[in-house]
Coordinates of C-alpha atoms in Angstrom, one line a residue:
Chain A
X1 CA 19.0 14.4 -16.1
X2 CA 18.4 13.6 -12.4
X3 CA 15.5 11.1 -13.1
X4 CA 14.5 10.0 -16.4
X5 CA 13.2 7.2 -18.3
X6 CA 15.1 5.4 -21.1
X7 CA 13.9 3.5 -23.9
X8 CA 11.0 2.6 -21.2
X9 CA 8.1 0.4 -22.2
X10 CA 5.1 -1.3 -19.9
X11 CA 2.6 -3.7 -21.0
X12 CA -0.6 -5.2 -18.8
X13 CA -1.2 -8.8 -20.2
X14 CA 0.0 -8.4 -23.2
X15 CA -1.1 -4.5 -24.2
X16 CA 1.2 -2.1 -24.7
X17 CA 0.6 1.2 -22.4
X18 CA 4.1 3.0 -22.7
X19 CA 6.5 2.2 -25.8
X20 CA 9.8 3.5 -25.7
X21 CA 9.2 6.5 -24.0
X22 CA 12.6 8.8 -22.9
X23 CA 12.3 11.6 -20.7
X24 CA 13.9 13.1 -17.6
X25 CA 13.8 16.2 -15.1
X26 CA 16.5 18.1 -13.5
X27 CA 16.0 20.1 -9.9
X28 CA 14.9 23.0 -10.1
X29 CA 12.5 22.7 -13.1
X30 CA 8.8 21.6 -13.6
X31 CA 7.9 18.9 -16.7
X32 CA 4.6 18.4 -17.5
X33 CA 3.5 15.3 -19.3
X34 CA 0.8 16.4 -21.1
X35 CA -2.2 14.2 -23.1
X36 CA -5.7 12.8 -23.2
X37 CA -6.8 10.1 -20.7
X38 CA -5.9 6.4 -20.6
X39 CA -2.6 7.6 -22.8
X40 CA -0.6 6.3 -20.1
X41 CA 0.4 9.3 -17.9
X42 CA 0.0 7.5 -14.9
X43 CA 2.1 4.0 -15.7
X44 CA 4.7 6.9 -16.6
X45 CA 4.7 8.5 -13.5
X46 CA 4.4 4.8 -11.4
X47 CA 7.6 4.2 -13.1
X48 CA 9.6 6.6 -12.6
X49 CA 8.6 6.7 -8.9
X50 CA 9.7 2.7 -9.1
X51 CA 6.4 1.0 -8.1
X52 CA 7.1 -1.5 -11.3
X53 CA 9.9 -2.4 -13.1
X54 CA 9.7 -1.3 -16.6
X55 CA 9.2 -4.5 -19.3
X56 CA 12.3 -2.6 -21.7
X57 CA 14.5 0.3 -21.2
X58 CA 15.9 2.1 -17.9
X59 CA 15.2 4.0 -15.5
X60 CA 18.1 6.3 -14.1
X61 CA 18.7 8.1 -11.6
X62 CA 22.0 10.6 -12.1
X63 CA 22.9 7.9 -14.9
X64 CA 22.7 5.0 -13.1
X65 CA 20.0 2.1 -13.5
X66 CA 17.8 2.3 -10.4
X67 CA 16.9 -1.5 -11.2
X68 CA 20.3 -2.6 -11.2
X69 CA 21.0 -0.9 -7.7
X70 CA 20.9 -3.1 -4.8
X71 CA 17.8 -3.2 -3.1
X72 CA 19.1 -0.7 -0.5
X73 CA 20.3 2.3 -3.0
X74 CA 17.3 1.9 -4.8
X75 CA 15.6 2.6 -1.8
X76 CA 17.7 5.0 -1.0
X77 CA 16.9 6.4 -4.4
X78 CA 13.7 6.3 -3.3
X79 CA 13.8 8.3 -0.7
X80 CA 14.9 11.0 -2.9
X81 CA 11.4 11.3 -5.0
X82 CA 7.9 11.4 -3.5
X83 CA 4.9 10.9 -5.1
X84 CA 1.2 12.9 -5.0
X85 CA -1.8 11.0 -6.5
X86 CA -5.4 12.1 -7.9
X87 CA -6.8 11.0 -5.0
X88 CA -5.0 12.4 -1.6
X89 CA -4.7 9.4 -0.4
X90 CA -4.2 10.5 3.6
X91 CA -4.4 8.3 7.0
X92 CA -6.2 8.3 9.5
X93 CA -4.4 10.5 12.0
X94 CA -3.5 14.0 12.4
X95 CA -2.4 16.3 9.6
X96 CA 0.6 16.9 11.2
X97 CA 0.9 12.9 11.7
X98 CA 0.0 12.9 7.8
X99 CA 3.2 15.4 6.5
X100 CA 5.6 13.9 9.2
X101 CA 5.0 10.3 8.1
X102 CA 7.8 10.4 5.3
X103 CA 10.5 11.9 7.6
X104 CA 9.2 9.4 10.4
X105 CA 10.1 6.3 8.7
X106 CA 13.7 7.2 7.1
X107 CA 14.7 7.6 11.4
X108 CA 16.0 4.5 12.8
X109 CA 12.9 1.9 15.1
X110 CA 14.7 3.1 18.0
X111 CA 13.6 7.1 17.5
X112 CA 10.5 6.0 15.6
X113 CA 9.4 3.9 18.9
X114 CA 11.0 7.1 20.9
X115 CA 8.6 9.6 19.5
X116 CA 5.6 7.1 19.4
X117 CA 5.9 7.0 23.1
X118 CA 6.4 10.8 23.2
X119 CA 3.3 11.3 21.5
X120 CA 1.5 9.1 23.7
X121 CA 3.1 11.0 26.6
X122 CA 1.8 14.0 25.1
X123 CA 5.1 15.2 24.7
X124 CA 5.5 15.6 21.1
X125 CA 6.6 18.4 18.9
X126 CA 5.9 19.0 15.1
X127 CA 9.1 19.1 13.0
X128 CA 10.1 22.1 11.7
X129 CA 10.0 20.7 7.7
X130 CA 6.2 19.3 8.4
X131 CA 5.5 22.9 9.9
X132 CA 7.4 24.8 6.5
X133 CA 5.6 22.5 4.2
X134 CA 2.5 23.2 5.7
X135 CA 2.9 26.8 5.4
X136 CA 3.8 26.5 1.8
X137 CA 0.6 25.0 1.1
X138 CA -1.7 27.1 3.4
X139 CA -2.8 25.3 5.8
X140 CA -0.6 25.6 9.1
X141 CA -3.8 26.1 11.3
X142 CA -5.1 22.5 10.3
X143 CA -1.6 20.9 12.0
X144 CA -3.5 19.1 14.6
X145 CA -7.0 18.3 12.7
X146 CA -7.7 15.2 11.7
X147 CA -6.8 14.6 8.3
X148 CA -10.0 12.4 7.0
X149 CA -11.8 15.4 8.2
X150 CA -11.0 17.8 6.1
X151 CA -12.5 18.7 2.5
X152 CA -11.1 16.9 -1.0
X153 CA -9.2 20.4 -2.2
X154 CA -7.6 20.5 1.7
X155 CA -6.6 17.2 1.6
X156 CA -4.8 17.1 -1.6
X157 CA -2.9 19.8 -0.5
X158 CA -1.9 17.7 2.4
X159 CA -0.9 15.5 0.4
X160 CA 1.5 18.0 -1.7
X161 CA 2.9 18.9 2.1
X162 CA 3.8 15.4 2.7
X163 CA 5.7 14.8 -0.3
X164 CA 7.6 18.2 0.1
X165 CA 8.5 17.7 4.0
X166 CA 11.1 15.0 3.2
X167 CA 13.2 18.2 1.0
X168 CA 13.0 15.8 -2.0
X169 CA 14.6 16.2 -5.1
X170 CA 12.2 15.1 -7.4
X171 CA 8.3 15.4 -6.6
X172 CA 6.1 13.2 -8.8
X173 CA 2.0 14.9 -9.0
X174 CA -0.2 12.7 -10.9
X175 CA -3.6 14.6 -12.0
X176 CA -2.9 16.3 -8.6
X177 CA -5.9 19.0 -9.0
X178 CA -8.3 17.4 -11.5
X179 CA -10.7 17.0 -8.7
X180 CA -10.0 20.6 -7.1
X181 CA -11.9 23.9 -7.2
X182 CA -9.9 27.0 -9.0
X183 CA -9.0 28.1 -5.1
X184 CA -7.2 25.4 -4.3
X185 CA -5.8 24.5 -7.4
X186 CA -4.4 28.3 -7.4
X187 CA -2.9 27.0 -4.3
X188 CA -1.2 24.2 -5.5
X189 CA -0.2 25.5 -8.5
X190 CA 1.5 28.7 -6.6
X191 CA 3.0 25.7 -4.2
X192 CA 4.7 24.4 -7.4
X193 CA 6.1 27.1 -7.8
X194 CA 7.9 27.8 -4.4
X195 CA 9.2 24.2 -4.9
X196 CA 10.4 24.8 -7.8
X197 CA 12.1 28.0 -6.6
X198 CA 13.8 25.8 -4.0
X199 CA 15.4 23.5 -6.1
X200 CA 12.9 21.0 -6.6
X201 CA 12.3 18.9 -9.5
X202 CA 8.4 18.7 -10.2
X203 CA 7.0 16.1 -13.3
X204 CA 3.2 16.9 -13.4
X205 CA 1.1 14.4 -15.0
X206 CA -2.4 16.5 -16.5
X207 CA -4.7 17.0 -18.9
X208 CA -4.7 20.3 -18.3
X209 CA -3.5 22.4 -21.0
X210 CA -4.4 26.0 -19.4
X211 CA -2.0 24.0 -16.2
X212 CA 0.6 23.4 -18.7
X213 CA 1.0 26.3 -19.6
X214 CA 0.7 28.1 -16.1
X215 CA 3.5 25.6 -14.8
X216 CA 5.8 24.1 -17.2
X217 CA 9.3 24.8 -18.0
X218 CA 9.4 22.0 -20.7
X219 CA 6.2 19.8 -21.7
X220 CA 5.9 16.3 -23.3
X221 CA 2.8 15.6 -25.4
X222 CA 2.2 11.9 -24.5
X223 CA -0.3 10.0 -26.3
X224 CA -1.2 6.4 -26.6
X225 CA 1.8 5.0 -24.7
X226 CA 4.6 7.2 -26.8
X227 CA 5.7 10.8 -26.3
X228 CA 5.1 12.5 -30.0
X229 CA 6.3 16.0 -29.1
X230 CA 8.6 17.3 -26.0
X231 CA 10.4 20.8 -25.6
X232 CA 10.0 23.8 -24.1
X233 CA 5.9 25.5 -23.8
X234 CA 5.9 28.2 -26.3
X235 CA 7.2 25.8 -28.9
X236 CA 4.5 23.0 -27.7
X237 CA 1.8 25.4 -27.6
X238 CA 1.8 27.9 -30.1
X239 CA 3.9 25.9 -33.2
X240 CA 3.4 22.0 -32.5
X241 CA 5.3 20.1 -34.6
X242 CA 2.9 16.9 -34.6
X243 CA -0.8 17.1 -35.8
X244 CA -1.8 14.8 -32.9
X245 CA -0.4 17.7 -30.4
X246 CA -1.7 20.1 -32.6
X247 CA -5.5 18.5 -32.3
X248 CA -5.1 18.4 -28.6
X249 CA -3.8 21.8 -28.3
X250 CA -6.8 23.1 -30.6
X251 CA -9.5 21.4 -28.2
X252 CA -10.0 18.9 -30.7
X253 CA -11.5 15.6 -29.7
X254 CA -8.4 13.1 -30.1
X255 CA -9.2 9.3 -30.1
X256 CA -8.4 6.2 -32.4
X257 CA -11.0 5.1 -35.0
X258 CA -11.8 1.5 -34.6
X259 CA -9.7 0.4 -36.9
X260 CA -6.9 2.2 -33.9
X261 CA -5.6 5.4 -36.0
X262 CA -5.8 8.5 -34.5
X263 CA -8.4 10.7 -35.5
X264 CA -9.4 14.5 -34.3
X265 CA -13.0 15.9 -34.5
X266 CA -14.0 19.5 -33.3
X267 CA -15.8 19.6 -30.5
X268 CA -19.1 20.5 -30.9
Chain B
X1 CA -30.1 -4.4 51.5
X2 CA -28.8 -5.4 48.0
X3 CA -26.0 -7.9 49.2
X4 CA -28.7 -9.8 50.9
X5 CA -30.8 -10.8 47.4
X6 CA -28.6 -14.2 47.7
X7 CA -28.2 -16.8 50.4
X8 CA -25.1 -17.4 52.4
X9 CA -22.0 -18.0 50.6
X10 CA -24.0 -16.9 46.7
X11 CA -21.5 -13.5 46.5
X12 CA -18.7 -16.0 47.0
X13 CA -19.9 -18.6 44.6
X14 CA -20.5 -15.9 41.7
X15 CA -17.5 -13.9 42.2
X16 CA -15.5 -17.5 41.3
X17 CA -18.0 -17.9 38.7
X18 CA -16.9 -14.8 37.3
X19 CA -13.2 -15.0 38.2
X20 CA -13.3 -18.5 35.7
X21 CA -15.2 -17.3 33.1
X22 CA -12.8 -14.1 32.4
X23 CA -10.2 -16.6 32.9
X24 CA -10.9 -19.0 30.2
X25 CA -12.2 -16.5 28.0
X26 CA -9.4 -13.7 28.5
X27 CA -6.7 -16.5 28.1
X28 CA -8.6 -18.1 24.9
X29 CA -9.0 -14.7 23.1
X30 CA -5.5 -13.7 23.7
X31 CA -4.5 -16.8 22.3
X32 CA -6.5 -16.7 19.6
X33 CA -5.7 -13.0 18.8
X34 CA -1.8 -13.9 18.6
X35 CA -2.6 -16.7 15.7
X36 CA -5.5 -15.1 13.9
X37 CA -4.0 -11.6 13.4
X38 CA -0.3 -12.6 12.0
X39 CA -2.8 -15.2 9.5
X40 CA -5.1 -11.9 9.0
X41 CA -2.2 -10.2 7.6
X42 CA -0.3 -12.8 5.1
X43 CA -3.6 -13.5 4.1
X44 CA -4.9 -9.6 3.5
X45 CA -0.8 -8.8 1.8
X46 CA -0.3 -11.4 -0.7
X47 CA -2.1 -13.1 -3.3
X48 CA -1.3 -17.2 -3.8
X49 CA -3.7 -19.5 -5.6
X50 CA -6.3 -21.3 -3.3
X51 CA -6.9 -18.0 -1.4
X52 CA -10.8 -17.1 -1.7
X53 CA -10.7 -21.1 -0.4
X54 CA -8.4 -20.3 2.6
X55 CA -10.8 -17.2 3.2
X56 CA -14.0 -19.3 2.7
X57 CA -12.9 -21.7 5.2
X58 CA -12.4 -18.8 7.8
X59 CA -15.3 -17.2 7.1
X60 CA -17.1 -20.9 7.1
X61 CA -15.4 -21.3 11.0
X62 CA -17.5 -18.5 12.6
X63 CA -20.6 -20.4 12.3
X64 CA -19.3 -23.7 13.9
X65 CA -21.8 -24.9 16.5
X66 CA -20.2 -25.0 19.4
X67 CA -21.6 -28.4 20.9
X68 CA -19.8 -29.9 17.7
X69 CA -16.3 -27.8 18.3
X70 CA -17.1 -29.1 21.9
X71 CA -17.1 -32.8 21.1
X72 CA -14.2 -32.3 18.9
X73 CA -12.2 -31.1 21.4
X74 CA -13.2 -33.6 24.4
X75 CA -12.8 -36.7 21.9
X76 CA -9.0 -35.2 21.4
X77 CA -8.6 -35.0 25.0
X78 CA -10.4 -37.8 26.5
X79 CA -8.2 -40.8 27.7
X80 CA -8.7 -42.6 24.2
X81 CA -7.7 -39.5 22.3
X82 CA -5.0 -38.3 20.5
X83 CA -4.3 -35.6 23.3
X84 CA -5.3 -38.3 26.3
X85 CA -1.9 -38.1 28.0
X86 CA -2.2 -34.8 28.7
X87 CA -5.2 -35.6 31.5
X88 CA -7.4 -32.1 30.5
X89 CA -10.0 -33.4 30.3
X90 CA -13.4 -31.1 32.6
X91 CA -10.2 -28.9 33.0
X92 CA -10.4 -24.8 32.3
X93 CA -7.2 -25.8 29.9
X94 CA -9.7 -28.1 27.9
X95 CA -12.2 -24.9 28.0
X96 CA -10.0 -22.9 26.9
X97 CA -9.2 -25.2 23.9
X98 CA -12.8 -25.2 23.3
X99 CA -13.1 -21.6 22.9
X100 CA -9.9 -21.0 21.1
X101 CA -11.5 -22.7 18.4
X102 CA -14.5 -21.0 18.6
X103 CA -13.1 -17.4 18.8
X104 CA -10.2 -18.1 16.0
X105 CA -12.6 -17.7 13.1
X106 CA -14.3 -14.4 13.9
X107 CA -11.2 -13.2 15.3
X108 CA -9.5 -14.0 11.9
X109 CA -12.4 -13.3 9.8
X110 CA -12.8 -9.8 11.1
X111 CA -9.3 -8.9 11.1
X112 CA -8.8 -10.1 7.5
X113 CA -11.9 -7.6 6.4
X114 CA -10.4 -4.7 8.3
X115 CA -6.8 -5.6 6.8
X116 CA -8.5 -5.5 3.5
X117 CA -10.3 -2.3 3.9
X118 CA -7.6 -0.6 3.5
X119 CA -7.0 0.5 0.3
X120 CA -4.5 -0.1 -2.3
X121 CA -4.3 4.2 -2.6
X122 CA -3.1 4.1 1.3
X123 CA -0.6 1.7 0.7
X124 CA 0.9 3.2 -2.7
X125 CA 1.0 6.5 -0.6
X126 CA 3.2 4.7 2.3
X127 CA 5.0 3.5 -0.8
X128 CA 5.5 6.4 -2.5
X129 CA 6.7 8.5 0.4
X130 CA 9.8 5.9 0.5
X131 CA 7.9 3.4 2.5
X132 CA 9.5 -0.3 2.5
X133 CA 7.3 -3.3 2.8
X134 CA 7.3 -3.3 6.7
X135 CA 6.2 0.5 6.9
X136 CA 3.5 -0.1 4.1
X137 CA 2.8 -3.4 6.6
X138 CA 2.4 -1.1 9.6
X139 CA 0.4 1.5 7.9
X140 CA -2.1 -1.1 7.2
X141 CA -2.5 -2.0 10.7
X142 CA -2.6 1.6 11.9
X143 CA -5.2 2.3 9.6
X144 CA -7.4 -1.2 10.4
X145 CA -6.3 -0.6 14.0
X146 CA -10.0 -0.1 15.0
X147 CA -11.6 -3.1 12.9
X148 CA -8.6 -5.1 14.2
X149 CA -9.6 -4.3 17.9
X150 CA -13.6 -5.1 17.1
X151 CA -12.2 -8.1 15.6
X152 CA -10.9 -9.0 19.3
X153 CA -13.8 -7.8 20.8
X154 CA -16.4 -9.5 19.0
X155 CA -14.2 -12.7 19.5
X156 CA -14.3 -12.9 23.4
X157 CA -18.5 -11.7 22.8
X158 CA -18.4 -15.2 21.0
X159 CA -16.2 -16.6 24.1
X160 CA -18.0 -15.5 27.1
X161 CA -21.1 -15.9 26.3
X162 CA -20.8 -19.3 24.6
X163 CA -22.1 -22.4 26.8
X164 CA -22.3 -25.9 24.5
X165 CA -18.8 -26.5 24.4
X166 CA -17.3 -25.8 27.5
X167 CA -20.7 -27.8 29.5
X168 CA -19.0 -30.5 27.2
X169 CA -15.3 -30.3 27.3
X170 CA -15.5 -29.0 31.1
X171 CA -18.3 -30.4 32.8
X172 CA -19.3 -27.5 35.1
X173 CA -17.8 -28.7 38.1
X174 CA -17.4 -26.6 41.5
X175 CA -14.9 -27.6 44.3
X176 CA -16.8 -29.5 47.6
X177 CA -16.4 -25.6 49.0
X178 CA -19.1 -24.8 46.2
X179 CA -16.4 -22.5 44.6
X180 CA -16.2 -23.0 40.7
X181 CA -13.5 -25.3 39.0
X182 CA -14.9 -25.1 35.3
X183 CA -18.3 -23.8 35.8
X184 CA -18.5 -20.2 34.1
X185 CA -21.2 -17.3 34.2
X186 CA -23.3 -19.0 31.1
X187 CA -23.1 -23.1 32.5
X188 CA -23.9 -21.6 35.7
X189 CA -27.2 -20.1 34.5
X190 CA -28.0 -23.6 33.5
X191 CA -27.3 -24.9 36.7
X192 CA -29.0 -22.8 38.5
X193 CA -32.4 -22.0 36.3
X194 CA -32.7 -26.2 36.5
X195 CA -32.6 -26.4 40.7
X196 CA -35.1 -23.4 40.7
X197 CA -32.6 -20.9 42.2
X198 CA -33.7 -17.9 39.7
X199 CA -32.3 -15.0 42.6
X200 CA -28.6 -16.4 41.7
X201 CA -29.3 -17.2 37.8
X202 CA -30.3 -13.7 37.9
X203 CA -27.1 -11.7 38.8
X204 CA -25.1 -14.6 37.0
X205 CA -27.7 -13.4 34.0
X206 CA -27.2 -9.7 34.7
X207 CA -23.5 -9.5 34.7
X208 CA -22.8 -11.3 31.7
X209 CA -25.0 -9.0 30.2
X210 CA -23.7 -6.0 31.4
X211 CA -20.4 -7.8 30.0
X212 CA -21.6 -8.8 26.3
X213 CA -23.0 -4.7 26.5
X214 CA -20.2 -3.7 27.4
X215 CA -17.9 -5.7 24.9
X216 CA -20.5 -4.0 22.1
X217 CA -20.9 -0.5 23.2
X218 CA -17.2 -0.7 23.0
X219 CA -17.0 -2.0 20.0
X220 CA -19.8 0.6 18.5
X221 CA -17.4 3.8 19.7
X222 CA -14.2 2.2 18.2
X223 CA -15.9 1.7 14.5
X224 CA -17.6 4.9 15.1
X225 CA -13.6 6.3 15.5
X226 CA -12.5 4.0 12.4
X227 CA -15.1 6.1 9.9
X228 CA -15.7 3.1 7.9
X229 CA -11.7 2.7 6.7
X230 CA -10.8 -0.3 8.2
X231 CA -13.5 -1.0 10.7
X232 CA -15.6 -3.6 10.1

């Protein structure tokens, strides 16, 4: 595996919110980690892309142990993932501005002050990778717009440009279209796709299950902090091996019981 | 026609007027602006116990009465104070002094709000795109650029157009020529409104107001351009 967690395990004061949970993505294919809310997709997906260091267990990138890197080939491992969040998350500038930011800062302070004072001459151009990603995602005609103008389902594709404009290997997309209309998450989705089609490795974080289905190569069922089921769709879908997936699956209502087991109720 | 609303010499006297009072205040806010905003920025990036204090005390600052701040700083400076050697005393430096300390807190204060208006989604995005902790740094002041700059702004509003201390710490004093030394726009207007010459108080009255407008309007198009992230 390219990226993948080990053995990993996080806890906020004290609780628990991932417990040895292994799992790892290659290029070229899309994971989805599946599961209800507050089951800790997100603390996955936070670190994997390395904002926290896991409390037990690894995680690797091509084998090695991005935590015992120095500080400079983890960032260099870094700079070989991006990350998309719920929220799009843009700055205040241009879209263009916006995609180009991640290939901006891996050029030395020398070109970075360069093309500030470029821009400021009115002499800039847009990148050729900012201009492909925002053709993959639609939305070439918005390059010089500004980017908090522009509507929720817009921006998170924006977003999505941005993190595929620095050719990554690995693209992290946490709930990435739970606040989007079907248009533009038929957007998305289909951008995905081209990613994946270019090599890209793609971990989706949802709880989706008609998006799991639509995207996944291999899916892992995570739920409260531990992965109970992971392999390829068909066989998480139509023959779970776990009740717990096979509740979620169903459209049952999955939560823990006071007492904290896990218990499913039809929905009404 | 206009020229001729005051007496002989009163263009000369108010254009030195003015010529001091963008001195002291230009020089005092750019001072202030180069300690406030590096302070604005350790205090808005890290979290250390006695913070909320640190930020109570800033925040306490803007409302210093400036007579006080004034007598502060002309105690420090006088002959028997701490500062006496240095002989600033009724000098523009000891103004300038006066108004540092003035502007420092709303300069700081401001800053630190704009800093802090910017999300913790903004800076995991500059994170996540590979960002170290100077490009997450500098995406925080790109993004509070325009609170940053009200910040400044509403710091030399304070400057100019304060009067207590710098009557205090600089006496209002004009040369034998009648051109100022340490008198600015606002001790002026005292000056003048006291001997009964309204025609000069008057223009000294109009163009710091056309200067505090100014200073505002300015300030009202740049948080107008922030949209709310970052501008204060």
């Amino acid at each position: 595996m390219t990226l993948r967690a080990s053995g990993v395990s996080v806890a906020f004061d004290g609780q628990s919110v991932l417990e040895d949970v292994t799992l790892g993505v290659d290029p070229g294919e899309v994971l989805t980690v599946v599961g209800p809310s507050g089951t800790g997709k997100t603390t996955l997906l936070r670190a994997l892309a390395m904002f926290q260091r896991p409390d037990d267990g690894t995680v690797e990138w091509t084998g090695d142990d991005v935590w015992a890197l120095p500080d400079e080939d983890r960032l260099a491992v870094r700079r070989r993932l991006s990350m998309v969040f719920q929220e799009p998350s843009l700055f205040n500038a241009r879209v263009a501005e916006n995609v180009g930011y991640g290939l901006r800062i891996r050029r030395s302070w020398r070109d970075r002050i360069g093309e500030r004072l470029r821009t400021l001459l009115g002499n800039s151009s847009v990148p050729e990778s900012v201009h492909d990603s925002l053709e993959t995602v639609g939305l070439t005609e918005k390059a010089e717009q500004n980017a908090l103008a522009l509507s929720g389902g817009e921006a998170q594709r924006v977003a999505f440009a941005r993190a595929l404009a620095v050719d990554p290997t690995v693209v992290l997309l946490d709930e990435p279209t739970s606040n989007l209309d079907p248009r533009n998450t038929a957007v998305l989705e289909n951008a995905v796709d081209r990613a994946r089609d270019r090599g890209v490795g793609v971990v989706v974080a949802t709880h989706d299950m008609h998006q799991a289905r639509r995207l996944s190569d291999r899916v892992a069922f995570l739920y409260d902090g531990t992965v109970v089921e992971s392999g390829p769709p068909e066989q998480v879908f139509e023959d779970p091996e776990d009740w717990r997936t096979a509740a979620f699956v169903a459209g049952e209502l999955l939560y823990e019981s006071d007492s904290g087991r896990p218990m499913a109720a039809q929905s009404p | 026609m206009f020229l001729q609303v005051l007496p002989d010499g009163g263009w000369a006297y108010v254009l030195s007027v003015v010529i001091v009072s963008l001195y002291v205040s230009v020089t005092a806010v750019g001072l202030s602006t180069l300690v406030s905003l590096p302070v604005a920025l350790v205090l808005g990036f890290t979290d250390f116990p006695g913070k909320r204090v640190v930020t109570a005390v800033v925040n306490t600052g803007m409302g210093f009465p400036s007579v006080v701040v004034g007598l502060v700083v002309l105690m420090a400076i006088s002959n028997s104070g701490p500062l006496g050697s240095l002989d600033l005393a009724f000098t523009p430096t000891a103004m300038i002094a006066s108004q540092f300390v003035l502007a420092t807190p709303v300069i700081m204060s401001i800053s630190l709000s704009a800093v802090e208006g910017v999300g913790q989604p903004v800076r995991d995005a500059a994170y996540a795109m590979g960002g170290t902790k100077a490009d997450v740094g500098l995406v925080v002041i790109k993004e509070a650029r325009y609170g940053i700059v009200t910040a400044v702004l509403a710091g030399f509003g304070r400057a100019i157009s304060e009067v207590g201390s710098i009557l205090i710490v600089g006496g209002n004093i004009v040369y034998s020529d009648g051109q100022s030394y340490t008198r600015t726009l606002t001790t002026a207007i005292t000056v003048e409104a006291r001997q009964g010459r309204y025609e000069i108080g008057l223009v000294l009255g109009a163009i710091l107001l056309v200067l505090v407008l100014g200073i505002n309007g300015l300030g009202s198009w740049l948080r107008s351009k922030g949209r709310g992230r970052g501008a204060s």
